[in-house]
Amino acid sequence: MTVHQPAARAPLMSLDDALASLLGRVVPLSAFESVATFDADRRVLAQDLVSALQVPPNDNSSMDGYAVRSVDVTAPGVVLSVSQRIAAGHAAEPLRPGTCARIFTGAPMPEGADAVVMQEDTQEVGGNIHGVHINAVPQPGQWVRRAGEDVTRGTVVLSRGQRLTPAGLGLAASLGLAHVPVVARPRVALFSTGDELVMPGEVPPQDMKPGAIYNSNRFFLRALLQRLGCEVSDLGIVPDRREATLAALKTAADHHDLILTSGGVSVGEEDHIKPAVQQLGSLDLWQIGMKPGKPFAYGSVHRDAGAGASASQPCHFIGLPGNPVSSFVTFVLLVRPFLLRLQGASTDIPKPVMLPAHFTVTRADKRREFLRVRRNAEGGLDLFPNQSSGVLTSAVWGDGLVDNPAGVTIAHGDSVPYLSFAELLA
Ligand code: AMP
Ligand code: MG
């Protein structure tokens, strides 16, 4: 019989120290590629985008109406004849003094005109004369969008290290860029560990053996990685045999920047990932002072000399806890910044906003706690009733986390720091 000695209780590492230590090990990827602007959402720019033109290219109208010389309209009711019609995308003739031009939104301003009178402030003159009553005196510049008011030539419109957003794609396109230079996608191999895990679809719910559970972590981890621009090799559940584990890790290390696993990093746990990573590289098991999410592992796996240019750098290894909420929270607070840094992007954890708690926490925890909460219609925060690290419903019901320091209780109405999932999952 093997007697397991309880592991000595290691001092807890703070989340800030864990993050700093993790980020300190990243060498940002140097490879970059040119991708179609259409496909560049959430990718990180590898170079500054400098505008070769001004946007908009010409002064143009921001209203449907009439372009005028403001000096021609000194009092309401002036009648001007319409000397031309300018639609968006068509060139304008210089505006003859004492006349106006019918103009549409986005159409270039005719030379000489300095204001637009909106259609609603005009009235067509009846009969054969093609003219309009101008019923409002325009200010010079009224309803005119100036050339270059969005972007001037030569400016850095989007910077290297910036992550592209849908608006960013539009802005790049407005400069005429059909392709943009972005940092290569991090290549991530994803493994799950645990003999109890079954893939949905393999066994129907009614036939699940006692103790078996469906692998849920694999689903959200893959989606989270993809949102961060990673190319994911989903290697499924690693067979619980030493040789198979070693072989899977070795192959993954050669072709990936990170091996990410969930489960099997608790103190004293028996599984093959830990000794295999230790054999092929190094592994540190951290006990992080956070809840959920205490056990966490960082390590590296050496690459084969044949692994090409990347052989000089070992492959990163991160082992997340198995409990689904622990896995989820440690991903967003630690792995996300790690992957952003790997792409040379800003790694700031989103800044919390202070919101009133519409709940209480009467028992202070020894660890910094990330509570699953939801904003309510009164502008406060409601707490999900079951904060257990196994209850994934809390992360679906919630729209964010309260970052509650260790040793702190919360009274109803207290201002508490709230981090929204919208930002943490972006
Ligand atoms: P571990 O970190 O391996 O000790 O696992 C902690 C808890 O999380 C156990 O109850 C596991 O059954 C559960 N767990 C581990 N991996 C997964 C997974 N991929 N999906 C769902 N639950 C998991
Ligand atoms: Mg396990």
Coordinates of C-alpha atoms and ligand atoms in Angstrom, one line a residue:
M1 CA 0.0 0.0 0.0
T2 CA 1.3 3.4 -0.9
V3 CA 0.9 6.0 1.8
H4 CA 0.6 9.5 0.4
Q5 CA 2.2 12.1 2.7
P6 CA 0.2 15.3 2.7
A7 CA 2.2 17.9 0.7
A8 CA 3.7 20.6 2.8
R9 CA 1.6 23.7 2.5
A10 CA 3.4 26.1 0.2
P11 CA 3.1 29.8 0.8
L12 CA 0.5 31.4 -1.6
M13 CA 1.8 33.4 -4.5
S14 CA -0.1 36.6 -5.2
L15 CA -1.9 36.9 -8.5
D16 CA 0.1 40.0 -9.4
D17 CA 3.3 38.2 -8.8
A18 CA 2.1 35.2 -10.8
L19 CA 1.1 37.4 -13.7
A20 CA 4.4 39.3 -13.6
S21 CA 6.4 36.1 -13.5
L22 CA 4.4 34.6 -16.4
L23 CA 4.8 37.8 -18.5
G24 CA 8.5 37.9 -17.7
R25 CA 8.9 34.6 -19.5
V26 CA 7.4 35.7 -22.8
V27 CA 9.5 36.6 -25.8
P28 CA 7.0 38.1 -28.3
L29 CA 6.6 36.3 -31.5
S30 CA 8.6 37.9 -34.3
A31 CA 7.0 36.3 -37.3
F32 CA 4.3 38.3 -39.0
E33 CA 2.1 37.9 -42.0
S34 CA -0.1 39.9 -44.3
V35 CA -3.8 39.1 -44.0
A36 CA -6.8 40.4 -45.8
T37 CA -8.3 43.3 -43.8
F38 CA -11.6 41.3 -43.9
D39 CA -10.0 38.5 -41.8
A40 CA -8.0 40.7 -39.4
D41 CA -10.5 41.2 -36.6
R42 CA -8.8 40.7 -33.2
R43 CA -5.4 40.3 -34.8
V44 CA -2.4 42.3 -33.5
L45 CA -0.8 44.8 -35.9
A46 CA 2.9 44.0 -36.6
Q47 CA 3.5 47.5 -38.0
D48 CA 2.1 51.0 -37.6
L49 CA -0.5 51.9 -40.3
V50 CA 0.4 55.3 -41.7
S51 CA -2.1 57.1 -43.9
A52 CA -1.0 57.8 -47.5
L53 CA -4.0 60.0 -48.0
Q54 CA -6.4 62.3 -46.2
V55 CA -9.9 61.1 -45.1
P56 CA -12.3 62.4 -46.3
P57 CA -10.4 63.3 -49.5
N58 CA -12.5 66.4 -50.2
D59 CA -14.7 68.9 -48.4
N60 CA -18.2 67.3 -48.7
S61 CA -21.7 67.8 -47.6
S62 CA -23.0 66.1 -44.4
M63 CA -26.7 66.8 -45.4
D64 CA -29.1 66.6 -48.3
G65 CA -29.8 70.2 -49.2
Y66 CA -28.3 73.1 -51.1
A67 CA -24.6 74.3 -51.2
V68 CA -24.4 78.0 -51.1
R69 CA -21.9 80.9 -50.8
S70 CA -23.0 82.1 -47.3
V71 CA -22.5 85.8 -48.4
D72 CA -25.3 85.3 -50.9
V73 CA -27.8 84.5 -48.0
T74 CA -27.9 87.5 -45.7
A75 CA -31.6 87.2 -44.7
P76 CA -34.1 84.3 -44.6
G77 CA -36.3 84.0 -47.7
V78 CA -33.6 84.8 -50.3
V79 CA -34.3 83.0 -53.6
L80 CA -31.3 81.4 -55.4
S81 CA -31.4 79.6 -58.8
V82 CA -30.1 76.1 -58.8
S83 CA -27.1 76.0 -61.1
Q84 CA -26.0 72.3 -60.7
R85 CA -26.9 69.0 -59.1
I86 CA -24.1 67.1 -57.2
A87 CA -24.6 63.5 -56.1
A88 CA -22.1 61.6 -54.0
G89 CA -19.3 60.2 -56.1
H90 CA -19.6 62.9 -58.8
A91 CA -17.4 65.9 -59.4
A92 CA -18.7 69.4 -58.9
E93 CA -18.3 72.5 -61.1
P94 CA -17.2 75.8 -59.3
L95 CA -20.4 77.4 -57.9
R96 CA -21.5 80.5 -59.8
P97 CA -22.0 83.5 -57.5
G98 CA -25.7 84.2 -56.7
T99 CA -26.7 80.6 -57.3
C100 CA -26.8 77.4 -55.3
A101 CA -26.2 73.7 -56.0
R102 CA -28.5 70.9 -55.2
I103 CA -26.3 68.6 -53.1
F104 CA -26.5 65.2 -51.4
T105 CA -24.8 63.7 -48.3
G106 CA -21.2 62.8 -49.1
A107 CA -21.1 64.8 -52.4
P108 CA -18.1 67.0 -52.9
M109 CA -18.6 70.7 -52.1
P110 CA -18.3 72.9 -55.3
E111 CA -15.5 75.4 -55.3
G112 CA -16.7 78.7 -53.9
A113 CA -19.5 77.3 -51.7
D114 CA -18.8 77.4 -48.0
A115 CA -22.0 76.1 -46.4
V116 CA -24.9 73.8 -46.9
V117 CA -28.5 74.6 -46.1
M118 CA -30.4 71.5 -45.2
Q119 CA -33.4 70.5 -47.4
E120 CA -35.8 71.1 -44.5
D121 CA -34.9 74.8 -44.4
T122 CA -35.7 75.4 -48.1
Q123 CA -38.7 75.5 -50.3
E124 CA -38.7 75.0 -54.1
V125 CA -40.0 77.9 -56.2
G126 CA -43.0 76.9 -58.2
G127 CA -43.3 77.4 -62.0
N128 CA -40.6 77.3 -64.6
I129 CA -37.9 79.0 -62.6
H130 CA -35.6 76.3 -61.1
G131 CA -34.9 78.0 -57.8
V132 CA -35.3 77.7 -54.0
H133 CA -36.2 79.9 -51.1
I134 CA -33.5 79.6 -48.6
N135 CA -35.4 80.0 -45.3
A136 CA -32.4 79.9 -42.8
V137 CA -29.3 82.1 -42.9
P138 CA -26.3 79.6 -42.9
Q139 CA -23.1 80.0 -40.9
P140 CA -20.0 79.6 -43.0
G141 CA -18.9 75.9 -42.7
Q142 CA -22.4 74.7 -41.8
W143 CA -23.0 71.0 -42.7
V144 CA -19.6 70.7 -44.4
R145 CA -17.3 67.9 -43.6
R146 CA -13.7 69.1 -44.0
A147 CA -11.2 67.2 -46.1
G148 CA -8.9 65.4 -43.7
E149 CA -11.1 65.9 -40.7
D150 CA -10.9 62.2 -39.9
V151 CA -7.4 61.4 -41.0
T152 CA -4.6 63.6 -42.2
R153 CA -1.9 62.3 -44.6
G154 CA 1.2 60.8 -42.8
T155 CA -0.5 60.2 -39.5
V156 CA -0.2 56.8 -37.6
V157 CA -3.8 55.7 -37.7
L158 CA -3.3 52.4 -35.9
S159 CA -0.2 51.5 -34.0
R160 CA 1.9 48.4 -33.9
G161 CA 0.8 46.2 -31.0
Q162 CA -2.8 47.4 -31.3
R163 CA -5.4 44.7 -31.6
L164 CA -7.8 45.3 -34.4
T165 CA -11.5 45.8 -33.7
P166 CA -14.3 46.0 -36.2
A167 CA -14.0 49.8 -36.3
G168 CA -10.3 49.4 -36.8
L169 CA -10.9 47.2 -39.8
G170 CA -13.1 49.9 -41.3
L171 CA -10.5 52.6 -40.6
A172 CA -7.8 50.5 -42.3
A173 CA -10.1 50.0 -45.2
S174 CA -10.8 53.8 -45.4
L175 CA -7.0 54.2 -46.1
G176 CA -7.3 51.9 -49.0
L177 CA -5.7 48.9 -47.3
A178 CA -7.0 45.5 -48.5
H179 CA -4.3 43.7 -46.4
V180 CA -2.7 44.5 -43.1
P181 CA 0.5 43.2 -41.5
V182 CA -0.3 41.2 -38.3
V183 CA 1.7 39.2 -35.8
A184 CA 1.6 35.4 -36.5
R185 CA -1.1 33.5 -34.7
P186 CA 0.2 31.8 -31.5
R187 CA 0.1 28.1 -32.1
V188 CA -1.5 26.4 -29.0
A189 CA -1.9 22.7 -28.3
L190 CA -4.8 22.0 -26.0
F191 CA -5.0 18.9 -23.8
S192 CA -7.5 17.8 -21.2
T193 CA -6.5 15.4 -18.4
G194 CA -8.7 13.3 -16.2
D195 CA -9.9 9.7 -16.5
E196 CA -13.4 10.8 -15.5
L197 CA -13.8 12.9 -18.7
V198 CA -16.0 11.9 -21.5
M199 CA -16.6 13.8 -24.7
P200 CA -20.1 15.0 -25.4
G201 CA -21.4 12.9 -28.3
E202 CA -19.4 9.8 -27.3
V203 CA -21.7 8.5 -24.6
P204 CA -25.4 9.6 -24.2
P205 CA -26.3 11.1 -20.8
Q206 CA -28.3 8.0 -19.7
D207 CA -25.3 5.7 -20.3
M208 CA -22.7 7.7 -18.4
K209 CA -20.9 5.5 -15.9
P210 CA -20.9 6.5 -12.2
G211 CA -18.2 9.2 -11.7
A212 CA -18.0 10.1 -15.4
I213 CA -18.5 13.7 -16.4
Y214 CA -18.5 15.5 -19.7
N215 CA -15.4 17.5 -20.7
S216 CA -16.6 21.1 -20.5
N217 CA -13.3 22.9 -20.2
R218 CA -12.2 21.8 -23.6
F219 CA -15.1 23.7 -25.1
F220 CA -14.6 27.1 -23.5
L221 CA -10.8 26.9 -23.6
R222 CA -10.8 26.3 -27.3
A223 CA -13.3 29.3 -27.8
L224 CA -11.3 31.6 -25.5
L225 CA -8.0 30.7 -27.4
Q226 CA -9.7 31.3 -30.8
R227 CA -11.0 34.7 -29.6
L228 CA -7.4 35.6 -28.8
G229 CA -6.3 34.9 -32.4
C230 CA -4.7 31.5 -31.6
E231 CA -4.4 28.6 -34.0
V232 CA -5.6 25.8 -31.8
S233 CA -4.6 22.1 -32.1
D234 CA -7.1 20.4 -30.0
L235 CA -5.5 17.2 -28.9
G236 CA -8.4 16.0 -26.8
I237 CA -7.9 13.9 -23.7
V238 CA -4.4 12.6 -23.4
P239 CA -4.4 8.8 -22.8
D240 CA -3.5 8.1 -19.2
R241 CA -0.2 6.3 -20.0
R242 CA 3.3 7.6 -19.5
E243 CA 4.7 6.8 -23.0
A244 CA 1.6 8.3 -24.7
T245 CA 1.8 11.4 -22.6
L246 CA 5.5 11.9 -23.3
A247 CA 5.0 11.4 -27.0
A248 CA 2.1 13.8 -27.2
L249 CA 4.0 16.5 -25.3
K250 CA 7.1 16.0 -27.5
T251 CA 5.3 16.3 -30.8
A252 CA 3.2 19.3 -29.5
A253 CA 6.3 21.1 -28.3
D254 CA 8.0 21.0 -31.7
H255 CA 5.1 22.7 -33.5
H256 CA 3.5 25.0 -30.9
D257 CA 4.3 28.1 -28.9
L258 CA 2.2 26.9 -25.9
I259 CA 0.8 23.7 -24.6
L260 CA -2.2 24.4 -22.4
T261 CA -3.8 21.7 -20.2
S262 CA -6.6 21.6 -17.7
G263 CA -6.8 19.4 -14.7
G264 CA -4.1 17.5 -12.7
V265 CA -2.2 20.4 -11.2
S266 CA -3.6 20.0 -7.7
V267 CA -1.1 19.3 -4.9
G268 CA -0.4 15.6 -4.5
E269 CA -2.4 14.6 -7.5
E270 CA -1.3 11.5 -9.5
D271 CA -1.3 12.0 -13.2
H272 CA 1.1 11.7 -16.0
I273 CA 1.3 15.3 -17.3
K274 CA 3.3 16.6 -14.4
P275 CA 6.2 14.1 -14.4
A276 CA 6.2 14.0 -18.2
V277 CA 6.6 17.8 -18.4
Q278 CA 9.3 17.6 -15.7
Q279 CA 11.1 14.9 -17.7
L280 CA 11.0 16.9 -21.0
G281 CA 11.7 20.4 -19.6
S282 CA 10.7 22.0 -16.3
L283 CA 7.6 22.6 -14.3
D284 CA 6.8 25.0 -11.4
L285 CA 3.6 24.3 -9.5
W286 CA 2.2 27.5 -8.1
Q287 CA -0.4 28.0 -5.4
I288 CA -1.9 31.3 -6.3
G289 CA -3.7 33.3 -3.6
M290 CA -6.9 33.6 -5.7
K291 CA -10.3 32.0 -5.5
P292 CA -11.4 30.3 -7.7
G293 CA -8.1 29.1 -9.2
K294 CA -5.5 28.2 -6.6
P295 CA -3.5 25.5 -8.4
F296 CA -1.6 26.6 -11.5
A297 CA 1.4 25.3 -13.3
Y298 CA 3.9 27.0 -15.5
G299 CA 6.7 25.2 -17.3
S300 CA 8.5 24.6 -20.6
V301 CA 9.1 21.6 -22.8
H302 CA 12.3 21.4 -24.9
R303 CA 12.1 21.2 -28.6
D304 CA 13.8 18.8 -30.9
A305 CA 16.7 20.3 -32.7
G306 CA 14.8 19.5 -35.9
A307 CA 12.0 21.9 -34.9
G308 CA 13.4 24.6 -37.2
A309 CA 13.8 28.3 -36.2
S310 CA 11.8 27.9 -33.1
A311 CA 14.1 25.1 -31.7
S312 CA 16.2 27.6 -29.7
Q313 CA 13.2 28.6 -27.6
P314 CA 11.4 25.9 -25.5
C315 CA 7.7 25.6 -25.8
H316 CA 5.7 27.2 -23.0
F317 CA 3.6 24.9 -20.8
I318 CA 0.6 26.2 -18.8
G319 CA -1.5 23.8 -16.6
L320 CA -4.8 25.2 -15.5
P321 CA -6.9 23.8 -12.7
G322 CA -9.6 21.3 -13.6
N323 CA -12.5 22.9 -11.9
P324 CA -14.4 24.6 -14.7
V325 CA -14.7 28.0 -13.1
S326 CA -11.1 27.9 -11.8
S327 CA -10.0 27.1 -15.3
F328 CA -12.1 29.9 -16.8
V329 CA -11.0 32.6 -14.3
T330 CA -7.3 31.7 -14.4
F331 CA -7.5 31.8 -18.2
V332 CA -9.0 35.3 -18.4
L333 CA -6.7 36.7 -15.7
L334 CA -3.4 35.0 -16.5
V335 CA -3.4 33.1 -19.9
R336 CA -5.1 36.0 -21.8
P337 CA -2.5 38.6 -20.9
F338 CA 0.2 35.9 -21.6
L339 CA -1.1 35.3 -25.1
L340 CA -1.5 39.0 -25.7
R341 CA 2.1 39.6 -24.7
L342 CA 3.2 36.7 -27.0
Q343 CA 1.6 38.7 -29.8
G344 CA 3.3 41.9 -28.7
A345 CA 0.0 43.5 -27.7
S346 CA -0.8 45.5 -24.6
T347 CA -1.4 43.2 -21.6
D348 CA -3.2 45.4 -19.2
I349 CA -5.9 43.7 -17.2
P350 CA -9.0 45.8 -17.9
K351 CA -9.5 48.5 -15.3
P352 CA -12.3 47.7 -12.8
V353 CA -15.2 50.1 -12.4
M354 CA -16.6 50.7 -8.9
L355 CA -20.2 49.7 -8.6
P356 CA -22.5 49.2 -5.5
A357 CA -22.9 45.7 -4.2
H358 CA -26.5 44.6 -3.8
F359 CA -25.4 41.6 -1.8
T360 CA -23.3 40.8 1.2
V361 CA -20.2 38.8 1.8
T362 CA -20.1 38.2 5.6
R363 CA -17.1 35.7 5.7
A364 CA -13.8 37.2 4.6
D365 CA -11.7 34.8 2.6
K366 CA -8.0 34.3 3.0
R367 CA -7.6 34.6 -0.8
R368 CA -8.4 37.3 -3.3
E369 CA -11.8 36.3 -4.5
F370 CA -13.3 36.8 -8.0
L371 CA -17.1 36.7 -7.5
R372 CA -19.4 36.0 -10.4
V373 CA -21.9 38.9 -10.4
R374 CA -24.4 40.5 -12.8
R375 CA -25.4 44.2 -13.2
N376 CA -29.0 44.9 -12.3
A377 CA -31.4 47.5 -13.6
E378 CA -30.8 49.7 -10.5
G379 CA -27.1 50.1 -11.4
G380 CA -25.9 47.7 -8.7
L381 CA -24.5 44.2 -8.7
D382 CA -26.2 40.9 -7.9
L383 CA -24.2 37.9 -6.7
F384 CA -24.7 34.4 -8.1
P385 CA -25.8 32.4 -5.1
N386 CA -23.5 29.4 -5.6
Q387 CA -19.8 30.6 -5.9
S388 CA -18.4 27.0 -6.0
S389 CA -15.5 26.6 -8.5
G390 CA -17.4 23.7 -10.1
V391 CA -20.5 25.6 -10.9
L392 CA -20.1 26.9 -14.5
T393 CA -23.6 28.3 -14.5
S394 CA -22.2 31.2 -12.4
A395 CA -20.0 32.2 -15.3
V396 CA -22.9 32.1 -17.8
W397 CA -25.4 33.8 -15.5
G398 CA -22.8 36.5 -14.6
D399 CA -21.7 39.4 -16.8
G400 CA -18.5 40.0 -14.8
L401 CA -16.3 39.5 -11.7
V402 CA -16.0 41.4 -8.5
D403 CA -12.3 41.6 -7.5
N404 CA -12.6 41.3 -3.8
P405 CA -9.2 41.6 -1.9
A406 CA -8.3 38.9 0.7
G407 CA -9.7 39.4 4.1
V408 CA -12.5 41.8 3.1
T409 CA -16.2 41.5 3.8
I410 CA -18.8 43.3 1.7
A411 CA -21.8 45.1 3.1
H412 CA -24.9 45.9 1.0
G413 CA -24.2 49.2 -0.8
D414 CA -20.4 49.0 -0.6
S415 CA -18.6 50.2 -3.7
V416 CA -16.8 47.2 -5.2
P417 CA -14.4 46.7 -8.2
Y418 CA -16.2 45.1 -11.1
L419 CA -14.5 43.7 -14.2
S420 CA -16.9 43.0 -17.1
F421 CA -16.7 39.8 -19.1
A422 CA -17.2 41.9 -22.2
E423 CA -13.6 43.2 -21.6
L424 CA -12.1 40.1 -20.1
L425 CA -13.2 38.0 -23.0
A426 CA -12.5 40.4 -25.8
Ligands
AMP1 P1 -8.3 18.4 -11.1 O1 -7.8 19.8 -11.2 O2 -7.9 17.5 -12.2 O3 -8.1 17.9 -9.7 O4 -9.9 18.5 -11.3 C1 -10.7 19.2 -10.4 C2 -12.2 19.0 -10.7 O5 -12.4 19.5 -12.0 C3 -12.6 17.6 -10.7 O6 -13.9 17.5 -10.2 C4 -12.6 17.2 -12.2 O7 -13.5 16.2 -12.5 C5 -13.0 18.5 -12.8 N1 -12.5 18.6 -14.2 C6 -11.3 18.4 -14.6 N2 -11.1 18.6 -15.9 C7 -12.3 18.9 -16.4 C8 -12.9 19.1 -17.7 N3 -12.1 19.2 -18.8 N4 -14.2 19.4 -17.8 C9 -15.0 19.4 -16.7 N5 -14.5 19.2 -15.4 C10 -13.3 18.9 -15.3
MG2 MG -7.9 15.4 -12.5

